[in-house]
XYZ file of C-alpha atoms in Angstrom:
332
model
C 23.510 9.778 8.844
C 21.563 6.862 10.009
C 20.103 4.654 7.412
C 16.862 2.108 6.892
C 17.200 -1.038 4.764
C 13.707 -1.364 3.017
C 11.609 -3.906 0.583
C 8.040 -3.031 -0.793
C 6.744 -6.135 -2.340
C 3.402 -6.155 -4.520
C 1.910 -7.931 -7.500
C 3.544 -5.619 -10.042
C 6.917 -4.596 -8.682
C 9.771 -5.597 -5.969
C 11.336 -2.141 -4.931
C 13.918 -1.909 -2.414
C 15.701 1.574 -0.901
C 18.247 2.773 1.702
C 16.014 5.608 3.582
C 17.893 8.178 5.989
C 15.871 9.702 8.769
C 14.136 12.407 6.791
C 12.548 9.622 4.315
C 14.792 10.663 1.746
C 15.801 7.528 -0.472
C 19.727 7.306 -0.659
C 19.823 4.679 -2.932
C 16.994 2.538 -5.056
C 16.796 -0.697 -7.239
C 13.322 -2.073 -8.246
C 12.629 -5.885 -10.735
C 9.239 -6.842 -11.707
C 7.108 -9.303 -9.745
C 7.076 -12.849 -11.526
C 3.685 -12.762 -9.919
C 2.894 -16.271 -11.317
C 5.644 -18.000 -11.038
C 7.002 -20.379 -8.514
C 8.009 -18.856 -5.128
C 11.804 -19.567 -5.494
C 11.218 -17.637 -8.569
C 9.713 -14.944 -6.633
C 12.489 -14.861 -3.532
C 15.580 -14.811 -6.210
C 13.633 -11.476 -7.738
C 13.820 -10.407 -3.982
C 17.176 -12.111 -3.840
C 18.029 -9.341 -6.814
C 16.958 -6.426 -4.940
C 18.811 -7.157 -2.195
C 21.644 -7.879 -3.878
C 21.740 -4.673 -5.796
C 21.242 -2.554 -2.519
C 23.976 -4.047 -1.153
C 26.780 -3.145 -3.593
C 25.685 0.623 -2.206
C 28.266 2.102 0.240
C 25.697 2.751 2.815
C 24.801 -0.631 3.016
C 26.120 -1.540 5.958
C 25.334 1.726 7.977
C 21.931 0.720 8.303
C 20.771 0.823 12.131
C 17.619 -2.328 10.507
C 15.707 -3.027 7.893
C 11.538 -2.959 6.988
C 9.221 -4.752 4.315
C 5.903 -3.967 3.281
C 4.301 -6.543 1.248
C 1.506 -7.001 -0.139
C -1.078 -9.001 1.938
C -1.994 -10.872 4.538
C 0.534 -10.828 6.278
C 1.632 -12.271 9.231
C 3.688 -10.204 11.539
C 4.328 -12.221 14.358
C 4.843 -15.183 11.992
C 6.965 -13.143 9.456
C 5.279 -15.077 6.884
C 3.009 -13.869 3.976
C 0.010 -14.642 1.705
C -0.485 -12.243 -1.166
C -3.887 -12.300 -2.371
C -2.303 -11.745 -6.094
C 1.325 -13.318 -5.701
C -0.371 -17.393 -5.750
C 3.076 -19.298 -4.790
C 3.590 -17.245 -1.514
C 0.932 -19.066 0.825
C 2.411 -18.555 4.860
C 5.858 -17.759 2.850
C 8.518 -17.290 5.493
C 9.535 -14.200 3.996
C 11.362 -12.394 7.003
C 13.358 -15.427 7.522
C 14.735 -15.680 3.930
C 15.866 -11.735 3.566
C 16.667 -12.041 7.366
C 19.230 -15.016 5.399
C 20.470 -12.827 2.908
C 24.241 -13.505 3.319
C 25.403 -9.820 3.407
C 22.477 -8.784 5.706
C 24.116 -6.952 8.536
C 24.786 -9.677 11.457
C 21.918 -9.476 14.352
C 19.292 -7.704 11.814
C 15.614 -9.318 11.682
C 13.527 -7.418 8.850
C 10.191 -5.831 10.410
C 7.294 -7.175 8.353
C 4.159 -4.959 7.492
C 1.610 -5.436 5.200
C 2.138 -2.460 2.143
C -0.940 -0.091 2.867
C 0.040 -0.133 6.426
C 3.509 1.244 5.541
C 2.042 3.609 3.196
C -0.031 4.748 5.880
C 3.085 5.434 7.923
C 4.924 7.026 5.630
C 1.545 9.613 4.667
C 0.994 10.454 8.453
C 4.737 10.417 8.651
C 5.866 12.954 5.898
C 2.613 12.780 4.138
C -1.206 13.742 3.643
C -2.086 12.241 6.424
C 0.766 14.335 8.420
C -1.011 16.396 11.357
C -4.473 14.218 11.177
C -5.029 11.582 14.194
C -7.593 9.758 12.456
C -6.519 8.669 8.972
C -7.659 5.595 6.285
C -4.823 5.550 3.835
C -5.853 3.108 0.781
C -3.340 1.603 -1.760
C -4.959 0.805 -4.624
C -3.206 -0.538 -7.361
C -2.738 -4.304 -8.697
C -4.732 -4.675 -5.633
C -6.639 -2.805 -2.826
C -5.232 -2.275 0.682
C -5.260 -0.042 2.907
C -4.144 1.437 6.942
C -6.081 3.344 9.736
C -4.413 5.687 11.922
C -6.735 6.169 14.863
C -5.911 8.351 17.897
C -2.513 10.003 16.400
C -1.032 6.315 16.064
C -0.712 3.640 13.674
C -3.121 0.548 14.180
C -1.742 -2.989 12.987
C -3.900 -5.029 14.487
C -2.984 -8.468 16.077
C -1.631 -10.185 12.639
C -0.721 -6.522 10.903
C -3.798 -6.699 8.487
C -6.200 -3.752 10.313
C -7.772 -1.511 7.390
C -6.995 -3.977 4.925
C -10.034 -2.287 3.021
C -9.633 -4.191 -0.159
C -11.444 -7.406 1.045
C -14.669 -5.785 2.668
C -17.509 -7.225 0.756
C -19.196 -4.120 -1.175
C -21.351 -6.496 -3.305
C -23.141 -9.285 -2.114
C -23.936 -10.756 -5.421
C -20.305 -10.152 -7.266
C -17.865 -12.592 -7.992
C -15.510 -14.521 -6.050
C -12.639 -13.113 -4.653
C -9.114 -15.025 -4.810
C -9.823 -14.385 -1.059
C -12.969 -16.298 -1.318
C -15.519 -13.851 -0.492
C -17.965 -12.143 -3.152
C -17.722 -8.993 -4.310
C -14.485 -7.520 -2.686
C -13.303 -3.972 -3.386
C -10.206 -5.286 -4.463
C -12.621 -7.250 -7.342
C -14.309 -4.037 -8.821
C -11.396 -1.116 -7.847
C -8.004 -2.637 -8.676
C -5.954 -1.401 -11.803
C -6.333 -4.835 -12.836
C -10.147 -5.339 -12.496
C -10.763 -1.808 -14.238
C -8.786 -2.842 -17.319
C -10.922 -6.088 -17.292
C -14.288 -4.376 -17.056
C -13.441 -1.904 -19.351
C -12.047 -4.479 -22.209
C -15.266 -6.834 -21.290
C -17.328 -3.753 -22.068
C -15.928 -3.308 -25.415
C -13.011 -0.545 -24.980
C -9.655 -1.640 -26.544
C -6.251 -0.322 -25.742
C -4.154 1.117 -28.721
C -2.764 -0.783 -31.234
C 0.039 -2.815 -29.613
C -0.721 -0.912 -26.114
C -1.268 -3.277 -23.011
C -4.293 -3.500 -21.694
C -4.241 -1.548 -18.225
C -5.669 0.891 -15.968
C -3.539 3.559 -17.227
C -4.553 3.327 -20.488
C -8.256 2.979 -19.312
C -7.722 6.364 -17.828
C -6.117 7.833 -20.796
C -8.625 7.105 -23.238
C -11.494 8.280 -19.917
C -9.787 11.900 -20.219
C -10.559 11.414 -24.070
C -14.164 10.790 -23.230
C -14.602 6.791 -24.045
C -17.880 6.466 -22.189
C -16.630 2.714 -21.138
C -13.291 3.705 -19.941
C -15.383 6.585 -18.141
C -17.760 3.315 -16.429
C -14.958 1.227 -15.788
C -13.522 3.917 -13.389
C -17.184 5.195 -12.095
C -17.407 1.515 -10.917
C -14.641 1.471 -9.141
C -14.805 4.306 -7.548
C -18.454 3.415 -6.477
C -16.647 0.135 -5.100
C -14.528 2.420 -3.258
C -17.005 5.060 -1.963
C -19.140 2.182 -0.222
C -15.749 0.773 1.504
C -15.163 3.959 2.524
C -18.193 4.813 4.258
C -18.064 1.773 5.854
C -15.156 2.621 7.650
C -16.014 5.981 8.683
C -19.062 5.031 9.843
C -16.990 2.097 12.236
C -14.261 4.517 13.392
C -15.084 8.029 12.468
C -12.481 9.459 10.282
C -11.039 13.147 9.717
C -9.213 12.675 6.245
C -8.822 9.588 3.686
C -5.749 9.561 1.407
C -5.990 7.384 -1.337
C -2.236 6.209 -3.347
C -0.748 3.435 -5.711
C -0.889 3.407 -9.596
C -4.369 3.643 -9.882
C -4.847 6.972 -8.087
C -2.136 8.236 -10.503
C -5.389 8.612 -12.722
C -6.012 11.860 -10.873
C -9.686 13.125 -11.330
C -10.504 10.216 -13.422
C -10.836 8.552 -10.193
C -11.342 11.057 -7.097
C -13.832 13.197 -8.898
C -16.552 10.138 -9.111
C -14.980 8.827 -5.453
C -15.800 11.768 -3.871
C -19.000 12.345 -5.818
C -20.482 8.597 -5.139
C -18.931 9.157 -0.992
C -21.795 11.710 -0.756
C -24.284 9.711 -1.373
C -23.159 6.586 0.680
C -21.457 8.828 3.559
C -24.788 10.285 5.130
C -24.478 10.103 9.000
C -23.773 13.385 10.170
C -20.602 12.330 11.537
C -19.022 10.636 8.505
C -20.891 13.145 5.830
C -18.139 15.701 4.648
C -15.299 13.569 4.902
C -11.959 14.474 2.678
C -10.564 12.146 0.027
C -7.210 13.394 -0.878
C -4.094 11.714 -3.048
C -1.148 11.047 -1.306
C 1.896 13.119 -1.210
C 5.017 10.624 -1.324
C 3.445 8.779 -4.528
C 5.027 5.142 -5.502
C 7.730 5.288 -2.953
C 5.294 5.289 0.149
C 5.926 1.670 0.690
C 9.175 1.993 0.510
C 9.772 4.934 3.116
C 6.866 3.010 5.426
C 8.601 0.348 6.020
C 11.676 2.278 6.919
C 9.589 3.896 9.430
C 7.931 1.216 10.714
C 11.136 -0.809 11.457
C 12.450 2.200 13.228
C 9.889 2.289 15.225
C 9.945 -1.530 16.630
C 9.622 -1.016 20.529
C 13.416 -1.726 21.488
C 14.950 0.069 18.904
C 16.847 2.521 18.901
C 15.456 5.164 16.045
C 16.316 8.497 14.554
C 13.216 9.191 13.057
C 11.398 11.310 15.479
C 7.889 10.924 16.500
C 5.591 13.799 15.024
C 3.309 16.011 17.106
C -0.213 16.307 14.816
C 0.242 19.821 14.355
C -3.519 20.032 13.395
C -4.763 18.741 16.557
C -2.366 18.727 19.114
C -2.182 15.089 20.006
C 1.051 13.405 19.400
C 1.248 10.617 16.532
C 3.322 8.403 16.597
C 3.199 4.389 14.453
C 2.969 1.675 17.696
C 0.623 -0.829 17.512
């Protein structure tokens, strides 16, 4: 069995996995993210991870090892910049877990950014599977998001292509941590639909925290603001969308992370609010569909994406796109 070392770093969790070559996770260990703490705090929750993998008897099997964080990123650099972790700025990331001191001899972790491993793992195993051109959008504690264009995955220069969550969809909104106004990830993200919902007047239960799962609960109960909160994201998203179909003409969008777990709460006023921005015969029409591999996307991504390094050797095969005959594979 060949095996894939693998980190998928956000603002709410640290996950880490052993994935064999069918994407099946052999082993698993997951801490919080001390999101605003210092960034040796941060590394010694990575630090954790690691650790924990490594007790696993396939540890040292693995043939290399991936991580998706959340971004920028930096691939070249191996460095990264999350938007909502404030102590990594140009954090040398690879080199540290590349230091880890029972990291297999000769390994150098592959850096993605997370949507872009979730967008490998969807048109891998996914919803995405058999499409050549895909958006796949994570939207969660923040918005990304990955574009598979002609049957292969598109990284971009720096690794940051599709990342969907900073396109401006409001010219008058409020600053991004970015620094531009009115970013998707501002009106969409789990944590900016608890905040408009609470500043509208909805309250979580008694002793519940204050999130976008909640939010969503009480919108399948019928709380008119938990029912705005999400229409306004999903209006935030709908524009984004557009946007991109309209650059690179899309066949399917898959939309994952914690937020989507909200189910029609979300996609039913996506889709609905898509019609009205998607209108060019070419982008009008366009599927919005949840992804298949759930919270572990990242996870098996960046598995796949290290596997497929140019110069590796890699037991994960390259898939034909059954749907259209081309062959998809994840190269730059």
């Amino acid at each position: 069995m060949t095996v894939y070392g693998a980190l998928d770093i956000g603002g709410t969790k640290i996950a880490g996995a052993l994935v064999d070559d069918t994407g099946t996770l052999v082993a698993r260990a997951q801490r919080p993210t001390p999101a605003r703490e210092s960034a040796e705090v941060l590394m010694a929750a990575v630090t954790s991870v690691v650790d924990e993998l490594a007790r696993h008897s396939m540890w040292d099997a693995q043939s290399c090892f991936g991580i998706a964080s959340a971004g920028p990123v930096d691939t070249a650099a191996g460095t990264v910049s999350p938007v909502n972790i404030p102590a990594w700025r140009r954090f040398p990331l690879v080199e540290r877990v590349a230091a880890h001191p029972r990291m297999p001899a000769g390994t150098r972790p592959v850096l993605v950014g997370d949507a872009v491993a979730m967008t490998a793992a969807e048109h891998w195993l996914g919803a995405a599977r058999g499409f050549d051109n895909a958006l796949c959008m994570v939207v969660s504690t923040g918005v990304g998001g990955g574009l598979v264009l002609d049957g292969r995955l598109r990284t971009g220069r720096t690794g940051n292509a599709g990342h969907i969550g900073h396109i401006t969809v409001d010219l008058h909104g409020s600053v991004c941590p970015c620094g531009a106004p009115g970013c998707v990830e501002g009106l969409a993200s789990g944590t900016s639909i608890a905040a408009y919902a609470e500043a509208s007047g909805w309250t979580p239960p008694p002793g519940g925290p204050a999130t976008a799962a909640e939010v969503a609960r009480s919108a399948r109960a019928g709380d008119p603001r938990a029912l705005a909160a999400y229409d306004r994201a999903a209006r935030a998203l709908a524009a984004a969308v557009a946007a991109t179909a309209a650059l690179v003409e899309l066949d399917l969008v898959v939309v994952g992370g914690g937020v989507a777990q909200a189910g029609d709460t979300l996609f039913a006023p996506l889709r609905a609010h898509l019609a009205g921005y998607a209108v060019l015969d070419f982008t009008r029409g366009l599927p919005v569909v949840p992804a298949l591999l759930a919270l572990d996307a990242g996870l098996i991504g960046a598995a796949a994406a290290a596997s497929a390094t140019p110069g590796r050797s890699t037991a994960i095969p390259t898939r034909t796109a059954e749907a259209s005959g081309r062959t998809a594979a994840w190269t730059a």
